[in-house]
Short mmCIF file of C-alpha atoms and ligand atoms in Angstrom, two decimals:
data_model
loop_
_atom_site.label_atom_id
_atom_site.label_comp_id
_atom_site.label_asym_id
_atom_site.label_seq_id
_atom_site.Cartn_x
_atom_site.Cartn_y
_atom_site.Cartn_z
CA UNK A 79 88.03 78.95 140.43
CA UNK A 80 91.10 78.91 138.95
CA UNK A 81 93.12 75.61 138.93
CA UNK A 82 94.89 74.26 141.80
CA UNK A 83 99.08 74.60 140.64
CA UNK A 84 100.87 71.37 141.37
CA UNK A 85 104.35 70.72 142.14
CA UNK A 86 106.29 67.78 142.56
CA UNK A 87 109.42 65.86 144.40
CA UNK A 88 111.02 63.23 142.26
CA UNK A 89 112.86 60.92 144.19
CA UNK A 90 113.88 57.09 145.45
CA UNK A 91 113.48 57.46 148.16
CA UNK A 92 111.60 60.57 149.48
CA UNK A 93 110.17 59.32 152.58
CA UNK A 94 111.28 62.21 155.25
CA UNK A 95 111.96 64.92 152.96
CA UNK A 96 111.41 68.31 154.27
CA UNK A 97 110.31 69.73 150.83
CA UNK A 98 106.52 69.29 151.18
CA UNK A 99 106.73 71.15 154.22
CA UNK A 100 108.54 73.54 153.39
CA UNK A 101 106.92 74.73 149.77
CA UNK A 102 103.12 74.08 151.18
CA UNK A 103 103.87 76.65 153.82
CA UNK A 104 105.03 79.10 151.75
CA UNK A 105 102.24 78.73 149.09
CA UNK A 106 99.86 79.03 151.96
CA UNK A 107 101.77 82.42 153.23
CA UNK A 108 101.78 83.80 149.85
CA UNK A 109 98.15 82.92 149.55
CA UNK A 110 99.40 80.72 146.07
CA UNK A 111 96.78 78.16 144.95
CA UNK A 112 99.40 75.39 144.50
CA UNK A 113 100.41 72.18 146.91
CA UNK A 114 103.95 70.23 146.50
CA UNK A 115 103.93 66.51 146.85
CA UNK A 116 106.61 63.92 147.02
CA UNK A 117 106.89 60.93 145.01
CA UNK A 118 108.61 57.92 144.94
CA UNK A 119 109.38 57.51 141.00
CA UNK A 120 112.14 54.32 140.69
CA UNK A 121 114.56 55.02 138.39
CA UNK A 122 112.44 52.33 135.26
CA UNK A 123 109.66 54.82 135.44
CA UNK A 124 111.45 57.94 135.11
CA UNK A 125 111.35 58.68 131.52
CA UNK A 126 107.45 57.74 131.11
CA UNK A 127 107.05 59.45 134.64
CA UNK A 128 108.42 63.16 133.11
CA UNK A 129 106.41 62.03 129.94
CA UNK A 130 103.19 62.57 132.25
CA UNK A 131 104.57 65.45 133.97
CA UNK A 132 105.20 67.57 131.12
CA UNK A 133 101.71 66.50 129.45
CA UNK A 134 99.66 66.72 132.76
CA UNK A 135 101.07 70.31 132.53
CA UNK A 136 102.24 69.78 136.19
CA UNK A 137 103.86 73.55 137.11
CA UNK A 138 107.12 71.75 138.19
CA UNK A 139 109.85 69.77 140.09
CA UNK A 140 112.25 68.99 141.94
CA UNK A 141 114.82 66.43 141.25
CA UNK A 142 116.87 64.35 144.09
CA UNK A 143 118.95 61.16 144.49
CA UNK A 144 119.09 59.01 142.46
CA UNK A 145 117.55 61.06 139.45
CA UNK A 146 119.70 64.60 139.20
CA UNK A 147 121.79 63.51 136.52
CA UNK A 148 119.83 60.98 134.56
CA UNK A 149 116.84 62.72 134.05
CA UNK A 150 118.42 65.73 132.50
CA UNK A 151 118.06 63.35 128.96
CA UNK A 152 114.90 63.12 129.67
CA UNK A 153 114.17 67.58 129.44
CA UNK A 154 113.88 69.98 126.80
CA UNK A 155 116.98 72.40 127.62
CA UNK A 156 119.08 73.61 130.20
CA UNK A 157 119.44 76.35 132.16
CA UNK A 158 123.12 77.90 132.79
CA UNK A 159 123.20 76.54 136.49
CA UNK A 160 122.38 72.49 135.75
CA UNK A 161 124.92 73.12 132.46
CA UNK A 162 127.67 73.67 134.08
CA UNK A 163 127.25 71.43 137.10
CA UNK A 164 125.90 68.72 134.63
CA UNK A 165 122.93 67.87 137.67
CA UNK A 166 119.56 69.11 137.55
CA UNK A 167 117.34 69.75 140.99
CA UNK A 168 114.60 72.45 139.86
CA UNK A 169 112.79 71.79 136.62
CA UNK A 170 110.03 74.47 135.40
CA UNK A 171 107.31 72.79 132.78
CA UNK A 172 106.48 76.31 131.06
CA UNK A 173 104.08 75.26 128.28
CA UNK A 174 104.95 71.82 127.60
CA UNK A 175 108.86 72.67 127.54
CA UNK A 176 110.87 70.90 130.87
CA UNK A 177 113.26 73.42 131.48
CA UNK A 178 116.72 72.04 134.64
CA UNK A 179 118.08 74.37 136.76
CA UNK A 180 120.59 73.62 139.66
CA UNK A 181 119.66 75.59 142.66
CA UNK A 182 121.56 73.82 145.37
CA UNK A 183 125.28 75.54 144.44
CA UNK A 184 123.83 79.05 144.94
CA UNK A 185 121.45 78.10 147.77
CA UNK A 186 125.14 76.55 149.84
CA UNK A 187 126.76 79.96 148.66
CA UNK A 188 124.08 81.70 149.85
CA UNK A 189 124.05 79.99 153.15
CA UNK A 190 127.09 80.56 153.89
CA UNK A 191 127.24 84.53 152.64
CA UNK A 192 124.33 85.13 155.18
CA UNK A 193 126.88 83.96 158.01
CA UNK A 194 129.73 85.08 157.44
CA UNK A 195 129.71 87.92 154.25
CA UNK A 196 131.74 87.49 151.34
CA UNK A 197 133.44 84.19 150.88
CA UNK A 198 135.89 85.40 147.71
CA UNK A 199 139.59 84.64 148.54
CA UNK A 200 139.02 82.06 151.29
CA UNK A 201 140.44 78.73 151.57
CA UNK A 202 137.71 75.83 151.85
CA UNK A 203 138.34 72.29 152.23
CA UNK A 204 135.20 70.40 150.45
CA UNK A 205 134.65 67.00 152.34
CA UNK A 206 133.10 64.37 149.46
CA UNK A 207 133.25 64.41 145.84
CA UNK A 208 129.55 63.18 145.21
CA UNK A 209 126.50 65.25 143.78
CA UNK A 210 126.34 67.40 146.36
CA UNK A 211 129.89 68.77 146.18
CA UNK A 212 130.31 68.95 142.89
CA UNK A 213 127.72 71.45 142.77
CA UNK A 214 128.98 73.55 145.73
CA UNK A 215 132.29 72.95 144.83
CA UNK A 216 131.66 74.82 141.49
CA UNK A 217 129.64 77.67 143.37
CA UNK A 218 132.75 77.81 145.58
CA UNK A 219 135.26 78.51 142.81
CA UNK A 220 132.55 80.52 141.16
CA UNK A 221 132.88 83.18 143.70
CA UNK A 222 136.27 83.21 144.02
CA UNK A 223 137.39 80.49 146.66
CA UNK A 224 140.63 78.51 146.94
CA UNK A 225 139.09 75.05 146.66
CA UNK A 226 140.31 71.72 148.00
CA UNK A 227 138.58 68.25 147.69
CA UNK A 228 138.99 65.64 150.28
CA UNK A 229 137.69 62.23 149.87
CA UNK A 230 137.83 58.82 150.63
CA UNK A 231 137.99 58.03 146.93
CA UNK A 232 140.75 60.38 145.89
CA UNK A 233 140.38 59.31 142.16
CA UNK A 234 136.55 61.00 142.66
CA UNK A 235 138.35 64.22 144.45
CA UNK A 236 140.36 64.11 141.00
CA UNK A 237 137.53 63.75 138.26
CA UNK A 238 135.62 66.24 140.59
CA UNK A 239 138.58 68.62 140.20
CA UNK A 240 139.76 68.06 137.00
CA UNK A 241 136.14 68.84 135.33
CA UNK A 242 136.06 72.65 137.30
CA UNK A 243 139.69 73.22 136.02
CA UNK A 244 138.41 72.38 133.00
CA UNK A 245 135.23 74.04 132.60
CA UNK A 246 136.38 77.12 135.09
CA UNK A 247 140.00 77.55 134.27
CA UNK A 248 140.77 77.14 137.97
CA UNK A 249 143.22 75.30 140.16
CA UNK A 250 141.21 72.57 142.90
CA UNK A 251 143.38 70.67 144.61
CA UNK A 252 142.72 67.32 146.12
CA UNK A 253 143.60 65.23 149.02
CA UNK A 254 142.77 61.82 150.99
CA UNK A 255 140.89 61.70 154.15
CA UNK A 256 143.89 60.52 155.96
CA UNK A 257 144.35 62.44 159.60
CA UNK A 258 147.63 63.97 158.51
CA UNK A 259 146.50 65.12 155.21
CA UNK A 260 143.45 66.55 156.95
CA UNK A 261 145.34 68.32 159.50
CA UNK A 262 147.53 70.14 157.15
CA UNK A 263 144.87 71.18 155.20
CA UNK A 264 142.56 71.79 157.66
CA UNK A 265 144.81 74.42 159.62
CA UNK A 266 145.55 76.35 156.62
CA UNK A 267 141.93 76.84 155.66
CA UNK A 268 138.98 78.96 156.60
CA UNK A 269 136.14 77.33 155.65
CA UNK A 270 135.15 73.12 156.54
CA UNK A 271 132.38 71.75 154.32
CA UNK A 272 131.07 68.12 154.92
CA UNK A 273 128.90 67.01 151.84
CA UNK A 274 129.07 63.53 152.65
CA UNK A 275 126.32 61.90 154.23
CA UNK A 276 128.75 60.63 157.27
CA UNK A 277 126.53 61.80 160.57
CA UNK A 278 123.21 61.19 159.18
CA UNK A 279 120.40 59.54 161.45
CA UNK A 280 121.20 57.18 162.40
CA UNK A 281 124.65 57.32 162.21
CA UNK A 282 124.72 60.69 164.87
CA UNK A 283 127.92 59.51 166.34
CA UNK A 284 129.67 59.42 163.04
CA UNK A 285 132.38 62.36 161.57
CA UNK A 286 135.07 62.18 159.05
CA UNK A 287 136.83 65.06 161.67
CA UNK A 288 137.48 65.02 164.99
CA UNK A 289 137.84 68.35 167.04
CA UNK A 290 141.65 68.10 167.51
CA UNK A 291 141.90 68.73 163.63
CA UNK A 292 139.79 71.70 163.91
CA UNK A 293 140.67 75.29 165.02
CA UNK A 294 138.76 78.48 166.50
CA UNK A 295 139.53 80.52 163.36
CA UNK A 296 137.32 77.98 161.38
CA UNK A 297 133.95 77.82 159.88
CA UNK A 298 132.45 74.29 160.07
CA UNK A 299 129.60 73.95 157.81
CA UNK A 300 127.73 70.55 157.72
CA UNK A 301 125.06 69.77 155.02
CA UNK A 302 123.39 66.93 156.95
CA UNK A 303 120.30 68.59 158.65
CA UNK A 304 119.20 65.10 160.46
CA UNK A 305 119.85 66.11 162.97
CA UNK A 306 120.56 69.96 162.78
CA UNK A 307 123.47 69.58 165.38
CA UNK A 308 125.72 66.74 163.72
CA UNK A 309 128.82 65.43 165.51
CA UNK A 310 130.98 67.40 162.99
CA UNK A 311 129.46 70.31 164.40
CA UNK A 312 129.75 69.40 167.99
CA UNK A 313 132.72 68.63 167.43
CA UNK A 314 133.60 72.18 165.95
CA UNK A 315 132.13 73.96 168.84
CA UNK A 316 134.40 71.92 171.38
CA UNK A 317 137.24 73.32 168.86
CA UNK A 318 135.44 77.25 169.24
CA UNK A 319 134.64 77.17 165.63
CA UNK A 320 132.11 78.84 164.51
CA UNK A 321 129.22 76.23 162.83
CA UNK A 322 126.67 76.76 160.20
CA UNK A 323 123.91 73.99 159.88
CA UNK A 324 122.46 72.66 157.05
CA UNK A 325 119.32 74.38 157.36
CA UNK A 326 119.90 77.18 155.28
CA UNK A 327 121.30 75.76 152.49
CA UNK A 328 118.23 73.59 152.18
CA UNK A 329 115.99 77.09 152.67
CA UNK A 330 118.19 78.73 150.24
CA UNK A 331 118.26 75.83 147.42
CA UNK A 332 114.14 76.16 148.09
CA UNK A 333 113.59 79.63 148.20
CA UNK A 334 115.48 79.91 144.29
CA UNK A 335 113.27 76.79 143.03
CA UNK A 336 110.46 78.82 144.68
CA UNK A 337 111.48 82.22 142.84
CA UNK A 338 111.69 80.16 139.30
CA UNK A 339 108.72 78.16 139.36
CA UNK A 340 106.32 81.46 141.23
CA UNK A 341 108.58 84.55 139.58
CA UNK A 342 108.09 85.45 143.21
CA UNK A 343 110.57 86.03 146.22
CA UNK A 344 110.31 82.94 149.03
CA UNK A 345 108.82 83.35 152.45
CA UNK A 346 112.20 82.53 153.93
CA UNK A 347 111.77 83.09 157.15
CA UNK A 348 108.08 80.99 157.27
CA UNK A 349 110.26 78.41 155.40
CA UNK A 350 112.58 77.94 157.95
CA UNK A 351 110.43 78.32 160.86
CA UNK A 352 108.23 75.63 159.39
CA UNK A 353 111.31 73.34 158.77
CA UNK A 354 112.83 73.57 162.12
CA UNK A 355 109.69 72.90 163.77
CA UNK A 356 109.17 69.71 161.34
CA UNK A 357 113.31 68.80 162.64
CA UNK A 358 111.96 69.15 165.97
CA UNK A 359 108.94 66.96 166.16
CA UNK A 360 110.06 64.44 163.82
CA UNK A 361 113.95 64.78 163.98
P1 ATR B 626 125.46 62.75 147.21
O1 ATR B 626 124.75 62.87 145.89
O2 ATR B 626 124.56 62.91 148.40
O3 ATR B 626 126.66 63.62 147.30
P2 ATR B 626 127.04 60.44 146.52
O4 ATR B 626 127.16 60.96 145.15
O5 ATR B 626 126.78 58.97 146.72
O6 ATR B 626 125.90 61.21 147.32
O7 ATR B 626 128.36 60.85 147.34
C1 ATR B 626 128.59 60.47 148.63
C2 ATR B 626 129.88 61.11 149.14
O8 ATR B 626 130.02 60.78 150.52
C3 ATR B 626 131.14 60.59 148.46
O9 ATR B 626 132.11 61.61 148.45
C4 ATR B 626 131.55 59.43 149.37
O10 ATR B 626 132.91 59.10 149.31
P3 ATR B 626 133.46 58.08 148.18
O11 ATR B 626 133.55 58.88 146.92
O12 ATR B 626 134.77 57.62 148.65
O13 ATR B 626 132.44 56.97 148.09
C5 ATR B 626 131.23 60.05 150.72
N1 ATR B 626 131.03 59.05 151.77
C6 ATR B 626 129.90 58.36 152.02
N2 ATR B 626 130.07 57.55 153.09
C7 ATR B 626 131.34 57.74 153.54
C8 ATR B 626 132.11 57.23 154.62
N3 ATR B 626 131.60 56.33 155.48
N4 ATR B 626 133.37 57.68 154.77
C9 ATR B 626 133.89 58.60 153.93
N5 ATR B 626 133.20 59.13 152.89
C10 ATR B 626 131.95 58.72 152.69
#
């Protein structure tokens, strides 16, 4: 019988993450001989940790907080996606040779795309300037968005914007999270992203916007999926926005780590089923 693949989740902390759930189902509807576990790796283990990895010849990886930028020392090379974005998610051990890719930039673009079509030309306010945002924010500009960056730090907004301008050539622009500010912003734009983690469980009463800065011309996309309906996005369908969860980023980002580590397409649809019905029992 031929070996069982494995595939990891490299994290502190990974308690609650959907990723087990999601891959296992779909090696199982693929019929794949693999299972994905999570573990918690503190950050003084990491480089012996990938040491093991890479020599256990374990298939591969996924990276998350607090390890996507630091352990990109720690690989053999690159691939376009973590380059640019300088943060690494997805890492592929093909014989011996670690190998970062960034899937969560196209997996937000793709998200979106499957809601609404073809996001070139629109005007997006990015809330946050962390890891997240930066790489959505670059998969924004990528495909052809007017990009602004609101955060509670502005200098962050600034660094954030001032690297894409640099590495893409493109204007970002940047602004506080002060009401006014948001307002003005907000009512010019088409697109709302929140990439902070302001609504999380158990904060579900928390939002950086309230529904009187909102308007019914606007997409509200949230990131948070715990819980799937945030108070951002309650708060967008009191203004008649339209809202997009953060479910199908988190498919999307998935379904490409999927594709490099398998060369096969995702089970998307399995995926999600299996993810919503994980949100629902466990919330
Ligand atoms: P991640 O990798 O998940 O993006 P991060 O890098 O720590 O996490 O970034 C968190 C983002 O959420 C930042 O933009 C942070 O704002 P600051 O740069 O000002 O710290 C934002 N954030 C977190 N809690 C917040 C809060 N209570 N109000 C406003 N912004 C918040």
């Amino acid at each position: 019988m031929k070996r069982t693949g494995l595939f990891m989740l490299v994290g502190d902390p990974v308690e609650g993450s959907l990723s087990p759930v999601i891959f296992n189902t779909a090696f199982r509807s693929l019929n794949i001989n693999a299972v994905y576990v999570a573990t918690r790796v503190p950050s003084g283990i990491l480089p012996s940790f990938i040491a093991g990895i890479r020599q256990a010849g374990i298939r591969g990886f996924n990276v998350t907080i607090p390890h996507k930028v630091a352990v990109i020392d720690l690989l053999d090379s690159l691939d376009k996606s973590a380059q640019e974005v300088e943060a690494v998610n997805t890492v592929v051990n093909r014989r011996g040779k670690l190998v970062g890719y960034n899937t969560d930039g196209l997996g937000a673009l793709m998200a979106l795309e499957e809601e609404i079509g073809q996001i070139r030309g629109k005007k997006v306010v990015l809330l946050g300037a962390g890891g997240a945002a930066r790489a959505i924010a670059f998969s924004l500009v990528k495909a052809g968005c007017e990009l602004t960056i609101a955060n509670r730090t502005l200098s962050k907004a600034e660094a954030l914007a001032g690297i894409i301008e640099r590495k893409l050539g493109k204007r970002v622009r940047v602004t506080p999270l002060g009401r006014r500010e948001l307002r003005k912003e907000i009512s010019e734009a088409d697109i709302l992203i929140n990439t902070t983690s302001v609504g999380m469980l158990p904060n579900v009463e928390e939002t950086l916007v309230s529904a009187d800065l909102l308007h019914p011309d606007l997409v509200v996309n949230d990131i948070v999926y715990k819980p799937l309906k945030t108070k951002l996005l309650r708060e967008a369908e009191k203004a008649g926005a339209k809202t997009i969860s953060g479910l199908g980023m988190l498919i999307n980002q998935a379904a490409l780590a999927f594709k490099i580590w398998t060369g096969r397409p995702a089970p998307v649809e399995d995926m999600r089923r299996a993810a919503e019905e994980y949100l629902r029992e466990v919330g």
